[in-house]
JSON list of C-alpha atoms in Angstrom, two decimals:
[
{"chain": "A", "resi": 1, "resn": "MET", "atom": "CA", "xyz": [-74.48, 13.06, -42.45]},
{"chain": "A", "resi": 2, "resn": "SER", "atom": "CA", "xyz": [-73.02, 16.46, -41.85]},
{"chain": "A", "resi": 3, "resn": "GLY", "atom": "CA", "xyz": [-73.71, 19.88, -44.06]},
{"chain": "A", "resi": 4, "resn": "ILE", "atom": "CA", "xyz": [-72.09, 21.70, -46.04]},
{"chain": "A", "resi": 5, "resn": "TRP", "atom": "CA", "xyz": [-72.87, 25.49, -46.92]},
{"chain": "A", "resi": 6, "resn": "TYR", "atom": "CA", "xyz": [-74.13, 26.98, -50.80]},
{"chain": "A", "resi": 7, "resn": "SER", "atom": "CA", "xyz": [-75.42, 29.65, -52.22]},
{"chain": "A", "resi": 8, "resn": "CYS", "atom": "CA", "xyz": [-75.95, 30.47, -55.41]},
{"chain": "A", "resi": 9, "resn": "MET", "atom": "CA", "xyz": [-74.29, 34.31, -56.90]},
{"chain": "A", "resi": 10, "resn": "THR", "atom": "CA", "xyz": [-76.41, 34.95, -60.08]},
{"chain": "A", "resi": 11, "resn": "THR", "atom": "CA", "xyz": [-73.78, 37.24, -62.85]},
{"chain": "A", "resi": 12, "resn": "GLU", "atom": "CA", "xyz": [-73.31, 38.28, -65.86]},
{"chain": "A", "resi": 13, "resn": "TRP", "atom": "CA", "xyz": [-71.20, 35.02, -67.10]},
{"chain": "A", "resi": 14, "resn": "GLY", "atom": "CA", "xyz": [-73.87, 33.39, -65.65]},
{"chain": "A", "resi": 15, "resn": "ASP", "atom": "CA", "xyz": [-74.51, 31.87, -61.82]},
{"chain": "A", "resi": 16, "resn": "VAL", "atom": "CA", "xyz": [-71.55, 30.45, -59.97]},
{"chain": "A", "resi": 17, "resn": "HIS", "atom": "CA", "xyz": [-72.52, 27.98, -56.33]},
{"chain": "A", "resi": 18, "resn": "LEU", "atom": "CA", "xyz": [-70.19, 28.10, -54.26]},
{"chain": "A", "resi": 19, "resn": "ALA", "atom": "CA", "xyz": [-69.58, 25.82, -51.11]},
{"chain": "A", "resi": 20, "resn": "ALA", "atom": "CA", "xyz": [-68.28, 26.01, -48.07]},
{"chain": "A", "resi": 21, "resn": "ASP", "atom": "CA", "xyz": [-67.76, 23.88, -44.97]},
{"chain": "A", "resi": 22, "resn": "ASP", "atom": "CA", "xyz": [-67.27, 25.54, -42.33]},
{"chain": "A", "resi": 23, "resn": "ARG", "atom": "CA", "xyz": [-62.67, 25.56, -42.98]},
{"chain": "A", "resi": 24, "resn": "GLY", "atom": "CA", "xyz": [-63.47, 27.12, -45.46]},
{"chain": "A", "resi": 25, "resn": "LEU", "atom": "CA", "xyz": [-64.08, 26.99, -50.26]},
{"chain": "A", "resi": 26, "resn": "VAL", "atom": "CA", "xyz": [-64.24, 23.64, -50.86]},
{"chain": "A", "resi": 27, "resn": "ALA", "atom": "CA", "xyz": [-66.34, 23.06, -53.87]},
{"chain": "A", "resi": 28, "resn": "SER", "atom": "CA", "xyz": [-67.40, 25.81, -56.93]},
{"chain": "A", "resi": 29, "resn": "SER", "atom": "CA", "xyz": [-69.27, 25.61, -59.96]},
{"chain": "A", "resi": 30, "resn": "LEU", "atom": "CA", "xyz": [-68.20, 26.40, -62.83]},
{"chain": "A", "resi": 31, "resn": "PHE", "atom": "CA", "xyz": [-70.70, 30.53, -64.14]},
{"chain": "A", "resi": 32, "resn": "GLY", "atom": "CA", "xyz": [-74.06, 29.17, -65.88]},
{"chain": "A", "resi": 33, "resn": "ALA", "atom": "CA", "xyz": [-72.95, 25.38, -64.96]},
{"chain": "A", "resi": 34, "resn": "PRO", "atom": "CA", "xyz": [-76.08, 23.69, -62.86]},
{"chain": "A", "resi": 35, "resn": "ARG", "atom": "CA", "xyz": [-76.59, 23.28, -58.44]},
{"chain": "A", "resi": 36, "resn": "ASP", "atom": "CA", "xyz": [-75.60, 19.70, -59.84]},
{"chain": "A", "resi": 37, "resn": "ASP", "atom": "CA", "xyz": [-72.16, 20.45, -60.43]},
{"chain": "A", "resi": 38, "resn": "LEU", "atom": "CA", "xyz": [-71.13, 20.26, -56.51]},
{"chain": "A", "resi": 39, "resn": "HIS", "atom": "CA", "xyz": [-71.75, 16.74, -56.24]},
{"chain": "A", "resi": 40, "resn": "ALA", "atom": "CA", "xyz": [-70.17, 15.96, -60.06]},
{"chain": "A", "resi": 41, "resn": "LYS", "atom": "CA", "xyz": [-66.20, 14.36, -60.44]},
{"chain": "A", "resi": 42, "resn": "LYS", "atom": "CA", "xyz": [-67.12, 14.57, -56.45]},
{"chain": "A", "resi": 43, "resn": "LYS", "atom": "CA", "xyz": [-66.21, 17.55, -55.59]},
{"chain": "A", "resi": 44, "resn": "ILE", "atom": "CA", "xyz": [-68.33, 17.22, -52.88]},
{"chain": "A", "resi": 45, "resn": "ASP", "atom": "CA", "xyz": [-69.61, 13.38, -51.21]},
{"chain": "A", "resi": 46, "resn": "PRO", "atom": "CA", "xyz": [-72.60, 12.40, -52.79]},
{"chain": "A", "resi": 47, "resn": "ASP", "atom": "CA", "xyz": [-73.68, 11.46, -49.25]},
{"chain": "A", "resi": 48, "resn": "ILE", "atom": "CA", "xyz": [-73.16, 15.05, -48.03]},
{"chain": "A", "resi": 49, "resn": "ARG", "atom": "CA", "xyz": [-75.89, 17.60, -47.31]},
{"chain": "A", "resi": 50, "resn": "LEU", "atom": "CA", "xyz": [-75.73, 21.00, -48.98]},
{"chain": "A", "resi": 51, "resn": "VAL", "atom": "CA", "xyz": [-77.52, 23.45, -46.56]},
{"chain": "A", "resi": 52, "resn": "HIS", "atom": "CA", "xyz": [-78.65, 26.97, -48.52]},
{"chain": "A", "resi": 53, "resn": "ASP", "atom": "CA", "xyz": [-76.77, 29.64, -46.99]},
{"chain": "A", "resi": 54, "resn": "ARG", "atom": "CA", "xyz": [-79.26, 32.31, -46.88]},
{"chain": "A", "resi": 55, "resn": "GLU", "atom": "CA", "xyz": [-77.45, 34.66, -44.74]},
{"chain": "A", "resi": 56, "resn": "TYR", "atom": "CA", "xyz": [-74.11, 34.00, -46.64]},
{"chain": "A", "resi": 57, "resn": "ARG", "atom": "CA", "xyz": [-72.06, 33.15, -43.67]},
{"chain": "A", "resi": 58, "resn": "ARG", "atom": "CA", "xyz": [-69.85, 30.49, -44.97]},
{"chain": "A", "resi": 59, "resn": "THR", "atom": "CA", "xyz": [-69.93, 32.46, -48.36]},
{"chain": "A", "resi": 60, "resn": "GLY", "atom": "CA", "xyz": [-70.31, 35.82, -48.61]},
{"chain": "A", "resi": 61, "resn": "ALA", "atom": "CA", "xyz": [-66.59, 36.64, -48.25]},
{"chain": "A", "resi": 62, "resn": "TYR", "atom": "CA", "xyz": [-66.39, 33.87, -51.82]},
{"chain": "A", "resi": 63, "resn": "ARG", "atom": "CA", "xyz": [-69.29, 36.08, -53.82]},
{"chain": "A", "resi": 64, "resn": "SER", "atom": "CA", "xyz": [-67.06, 39.54, -52.67]},
{"chain": "A", "resi": 65, "resn": "TRP", "atom": "CA", "xyz": [-64.30, 37.75, -54.48]},
{"chain": "A", "resi": 66, "resn": "LEU", "atom": "CA", "xyz": [-65.61, 36.45, -57.27]},
{"chain": "A", "resi": 67, "resn": "ARG", "atom": "CA", "xyz": [-67.35, 40.02, -57.36]},
{"chain": "A", "resi": 68, "resn": "GLY", "atom": "CA", "xyz": [-63.86, 42.04, -57.28]},
{"chain": "A", "resi": 69, "resn": "TYR", "atom": "CA", "xyz": [-63.15, 39.14, -59.95]},
{"chain": "A", "resi": 70, "resn": "LEU", "atom": "CA", "xyz": [-65.54, 39.69, -62.37]},
{"chain": "A", "resi": 71, "resn": "ASN", "atom": "CA", "xyz": [-64.39, 43.69, -61.93]},
{"chain": "A", "resi": 72, "resn": "ARG", "atom": "CA", "xyz": [-60.99, 43.13, -61.67]},
{"chain": "A", "resi": 73, "resn": "GLU", "atom": "CA", "xyz": [-60.07, 44.88, -58.98]},
{"chain": "A", "resi": 74, "resn": "VAL", "atom": "CA", "xyz": [-58.31, 40.85, -57.30]},
{"chain": "A", "resi": 75, "resn": "ASP", "atom": "CA", "xyz": [-56.62, 38.74, -58.99]},
{"chain": "A", "resi": 76, "resn": "CYS", "atom": "CA", "xyz": [-55.01, 35.97, -56.76]},
{"chain": "A", "resi": 77, "resn": "CYS", "atom": "CA", "xyz": [-57.58, 35.01, -54.31]},
{"chain": "A", "resi": 78, "resn": "CYS", "atom": "CA", "xyz": [-55.86, 34.16, -50.32]},
{"chain": "A", "resi": 79, "resn": "LEU", "atom": "CA", "xyz": [-59.54, 33.05, -48.96]},
{"chain": "A", "resi": 80, "resn": "PRO", "atom": "CA", "xyz": [-59.43, 29.54, -47.06]},
{"chain": "A", "resi": 81, "resn": "LEU", "atom": "CA", "xyz": [-60.01, 26.76, -50.09]},
{"chain": "A", "resi": 82, "resn": "PHE", "atom": "CA", "xyz": [-60.51, 22.74, -49.18]},
{"chain": "A", "resi": 83, "resn": "PRO", "atom": "CA", "xyz": [-60.39, 21.06, -51.85]},
{"chain": "A", "resi": 84, "resn": "ARG", "atom": "CA", "xyz": [-60.53, 17.07, -51.85]},
{"chain": "A", "resi": 85, "resn": "GLY", "atom": "CA", "xyz": [-58.23, 15.87, -53.96]},
{"chain": "A", "resi": 86, "resn": "THR", "atom": "CA", "xyz": [-55.44, 13.26, -54.62]},
{"chain": "A", "resi": 87, "resn": "ALA", "atom": "CA", "xyz": [-51.63, 13.91, -53.08]},
{"chain": "A", "resi": 88, "resn": "PHE", "atom": "CA", "xyz": [-50.67, 15.24, -57.27]},
{"chain": "A", "resi": 89, "resn": "GLN", "atom": "CA", "xyz": [-53.73, 17.22, -57.71]},
{"chain": "A", "resi": 90, "resn": "GLN", "atom": "CA", "xyz": [-53.22, 19.12, -54.21]},
{"chain": "A", "resi": 91, "resn": "ALA", "atom": "CA", "xyz": [-49.50, 19.99, -55.47]},
{"chain": "A", "resi": 92, "resn": "VAL", "atom": "CA", "xyz": [-51.01, 20.75, -59.22]},
{"chain": "A", "resi": 93, "resn": "TRP", "atom": "CA", "xyz": [-53.86, 22.59, -57.48]},
{"chain": "A", "resi": 94, "resn": "GLU", "atom": "CA", "xyz": [-51.08, 24.57, -55.34]},
{"chain": "A", "resi": 95, "resn": "GLN", "atom": "CA", "xyz": [-48.85, 25.04, -59.16]},
{"chain": "A", "resi": 96, "resn": "MET", "atom": "CA", "xyz": [-52.37, 26.83, -60.34]},
{"chain": "A", "resi": 97, "resn": "LEU", "atom": "CA", "xyz": [-52.74, 29.24, -57.93]},
{"chain": "A", "resi": 98, "resn": "GLN", "atom": "CA", "xyz": [-49.16, 30.13, -58.15]},
{"chain": "A", "resi": 99, "resn": "VAL", "atom": "CA", "xyz": [-49.70, 31.31, -61.57]},
{"chain": "A", "resi": 100, "resn": "PRO", "atom": "CA", "xyz": [-50.54, 34.83, -61.51]},
{"chain": "A", "resi": 101, "resn": "PHE", "atom": "CA", "xyz": [-53.95, 37.43, -63.20]},
{"chain": "A", "resi": 102, "resn": "GLY", "atom": "CA", "xyz": [-53.51, 37.65, -67.09]},
{"chain": "A", "resi": 103, "resn": "GLU", "atom": "CA", "xyz": [-50.63, 35.22, -67.47]},
{"chain": "A", "resi": 104, "resn": "THR", "atom": "CA", "xyz": [-50.96, 30.97, -67.92]},
{"chain": "A", "resi": 105, "resn": "LEU", "atom": "CA", "xyz": [-49.08, 28.35, -68.27]},
{"chain": "A", "resi": 106, "resn": "SER", "atom": "CA", "xyz": [-48.16, 25.11, -69.62]},
{"chain": "A", "resi": 107, "resn": "TYR", "atom": "CA", "xyz": [-49.44, 22.13, -68.53]},
{"chain": "A", "resi": 108, "resn": "GLY", "atom": "CA", "xyz": [-45.70, 20.66, -68.93]},
{"chain": "A", "resi": 109, "resn": "GLU", "atom": "CA", "xyz": [-44.40, 23.73, -67.42]},
{"chain": "A", "resi": 110, "resn": "ILE", "atom": "CA", "xyz": [-46.38, 22.42, -63.91]},
{"chain": "A", "resi": 111, "resn": "ALA", "atom": "CA", "xyz": [-45.22, 18.55, -64.33]},
{"chain": "A", "resi": 112, "resn": "ALA", "atom": "CA", "xyz": [-41.61, 19.85, -64.65]},
{"chain": "A", "resi": 113, "resn": "ARG", "atom": "CA", "xyz": [-41.88, 22.69, -61.89]},
{"chain": "A", "resi": 114, "resn": "LEU", "atom": "CA", "xyz": [-43.51, 19.28, -60.03]},
{"chain": "A", "resi": 115, "resn": "GLY", "atom": "CA", "xyz": [-40.28, 17.68, -60.93]},
{"chain": "A", "resi": 116, "resn": "LYS", "atom": "CA", "xyz": [-42.70, 15.21, -63.02]},
{"chain": "A", "resi": 117, "resn": "PRO", "atom": "CA", "xyz": [-41.70, 16.82, -66.44]},
{"chain": "A", "resi": 118, "resn": "GLY", "atom": "CA", "xyz": [-43.66, 13.51, -68.63]},
{"chain": "A", "resi": 119, "resn": "ALA", "atom": "CA", "xyz": [-46.65, 14.34, -66.23]},
{"chain": "A", "resi": 120, "resn": "ALA", "atom": "CA", "xyz": [-47.82, 17.17, -68.59]},
{"chain": "A", "resi": 121, "resn": "ARG", "atom": "CA", "xyz": [-51.11, 14.28, -68.65]},
{"chain": "A", "resi": 122, "resn": "ALA", "atom": "CA", "xyz": [-52.37, 13.65, -65.77]},
{"chain": "A", "resi": 123, "resn": "VAL", "atom": "CA", "xyz": [-51.54, 17.30, -65.00]},
{"chain": "A", "resi": 124, "resn": "GLY", "atom": "CA", "xyz": [-53.92, 18.07, -67.40]},
{"chain": "A", "resi": 125, "resn": "SER", "atom": "CA", "xyz": [-56.29, 14.89, -65.38]},
{"chain": "A", "resi": 126, "resn": "ALA", "atom": "CA", "xyz": [-55.09, 17.17, -62.43]},
{"chain": "A", "resi": 127, "resn": "ALA", "atom": "CA", "xyz": [-56.56, 20.08, -63.75]},
{"chain": "A", "resi": 128, "resn": "ALA", "atom": "CA", "xyz": [-60.11, 18.50, -64.58]},
{"chain": "A", "resi": 129, "resn": "ALA", "atom": "CA", "xyz": [-60.22, 17.39, -61.26]},
{"chain": "A", "resi": 130, "resn": "ASN", "atom": "CA", "xyz": [-60.28, 20.89, -59.47]},
{"chain": "A", "resi": 131, "resn": "PRO", "atom": "CA", "xyz": [-63.23, 21.08, -57.62]},
{"chain": "A", "resi": 132, "resn": "ILE", "atom": "CA", "xyz": [-62.90, 24.53, -56.95]},
{"chain": "A", "resi": 133, "resn": "PRO", "atom": "CA", "xyz": [-62.36, 26.25, -60.38]},
{"chain": "A", "resi": 134, "resn": "ILE", "atom": "CA", "xyz": [-61.99, 30.50, -60.89]},
{"chain": "A", "resi": 135, "resn": "PHE", "atom": "CA", "xyz": [-61.03, 30.70, -57.22]},
{"chain": "A", "resi": 136, "resn": "ILE", "atom": "CA", "xyz": [-58.25, 27.99, -57.90]},
{"chain": "A", "resi": 137, "resn": "PRO", "atom": "CA", "xyz": [-57.29, 29.77, -61.35]},
{"chain": "A", "resi": 138, "resn": "CYS", "atom": "CA", "xyz": [-57.05, 25.98, -63.63]},
{"chain": "A", "resi": 139, "resn": "HIS", "atom": "CA", "xyz": [-58.09, 27.91, -66.98]},
{"chain": "A", "resi": 140, "resn": "ARG", "atom": "CA", "xyz": [-54.87, 29.72, -66.28]},
{"chain": "A", "resi": 141, "resn": "VAL", "atom": "CA", "xyz": [-53.11, 25.91, -67.42]},
{"chain": "A", "resi": 142, "resn": "VAL", "atom": "CA", "xyz": [-52.70, 26.04, -71.42]},
{"chain": "A", "resi": 143, "resn": "ARG", "atom": "CA", "xyz": [-51.37, 23.64, -73.78]},
{"chain": "A", "resi": 144, "resn": "ALA", "atom": "CA", "xyz": [-47.76, 23.37, -74.65]},
{"chain": "A", "resi": 145, "resn": "ASP", "atom": "CA", "xyz": [-48.46, 25.93, -78.39]},
{"chain": "A", "resi": 146, "resn": "GLY", "atom": "CA", "xyz": [-50.71, 27.94, -75.98]},
{"chain": "A", "resi": 147, "resn": "THR", "atom": "CA", "xyz": [-53.95, 26.98, -77.39]},
{"chain": "A", "resi": 148, "resn": "PRO", "atom": "CA", "xyz": [-55.81, 26.56, -74.42]},
{"chain": "A", "resi": 149, "resn": "GLY", "atom": "CA", "xyz": [-56.64, 22.84, -74.21]},
{"chain": "A", "resi": 150, "resn": "GLY", "atom": "CA", "xyz": [-59.51, 21.08, -73.05]},
{"chain": "A", "resi": 151, "resn": "PHE", "atom": "CA", "xyz": [-62.02, 23.48, -70.10]},
{"chain": "A", "resi": 152, "resn": "GLY", "atom": "CA", "xyz": [-65.44, 21.97, -67.95]},
{"chain": "A", "resi": 153, "resn": "GLY", "atom": "CA", "xyz": [-66.80, 24.90, -69.24]},
{"chain": "A", "resi": 154, "resn": "GLY", "atom": "CA", "xyz": [-65.62, 24.53, -72.80]},
{"chain": "A", "resi": 155, "resn": "THR", "atom": "CA", "xyz": [-62.47, 27.09, -74.65]},
{"chain": "A", "resi": 156, "resn": "ARG", "atom": "CA", "xyz": [-65.29, 29.59, -75.21]},
{"chain": "A", "resi": 157, "resn": "LEU", "atom": "CA", "xyz": [-64.86, 30.42, -71.32]},
{"chain": "A", "resi": 158, "resn": "LYS", "atom": "CA", "xyz": [-61.86, 29.85, -71.17]},
{"chain": "A", "resi": 159, "resn": "GLN", "atom": "CA", "xyz": [-60.66, 32.11, -72.85]},
{"chain": "A", "resi": 160, "resn": "ARG", "atom": "CA", "xyz": [-63.07, 34.62, -71.89]},
{"chain": "A", "resi": 161, "resn": "MET", "atom": "CA", "xyz": [-61.42, 33.74, -69.09]},
{"chain": "A", "resi": 162, "resn": "LEU", "atom": "CA", "xyz": [-57.59, 34.87, -69.58]},
{"chain": "A", "resi": 163, "resn": "LEU", "atom": "CA", "xyz": [-59.52, 37.72, -71.40]},
{"chain": "A", "resi": 164, "resn": "HIS", "atom": "CA", "xyz": [-60.54, 38.99, -68.92]},
{"chain": "A", "resi": 165, "resn": "GLU", "atom": "CA", "xyz": [-58.00, 38.65, -66.81]},
{"chain": "A", "resi": 166, "resn": "SER", "atom": "CA", "xyz": [-55.05, 39.60, -70.51]},
{"chain": "A", "resi": 167, "resn": "SER", "atom": "CA", "xyz": [-56.85, 42.76, -70.86]},
{"chain": "A", "resi": 168, "resn": "SER", "atom": "CA", "xyz": [-56.81, 44.59, -66.99]}
]
């Protein structure tokens, strides 16, 4: 059984749990989600042991980035991210990383960018499976009419994050 290092960061928006291996970040929770969220939706294999990263050797850079995000000092994450997912999910997450801070794209626009114009729902499913929310900005993907659409942390949190970014 191998291990993944994790830490919890308390923010004014709620706790965020981070999990990293030797390569980089493999999972994160949304603001206020329980630590068990790291194993939810197969973000991390349930057989993998979580080891507390007390000295933040593996999660420290991500904690710093998150502080910068909340203070509007950083916009995109240039740290190593290693989400587990299918080839289609990986392609969707890569497109999400291209959405600039303060902007949004629709599920359909991402599907079109992937050359699959009828796959808006599949893009939504891939967004819901994102194991590294906040860092891979699935909150920047909205419905075609501009309304938020679904979000693992609820639409209130999604709207808060979009407002946070748009008022920079």
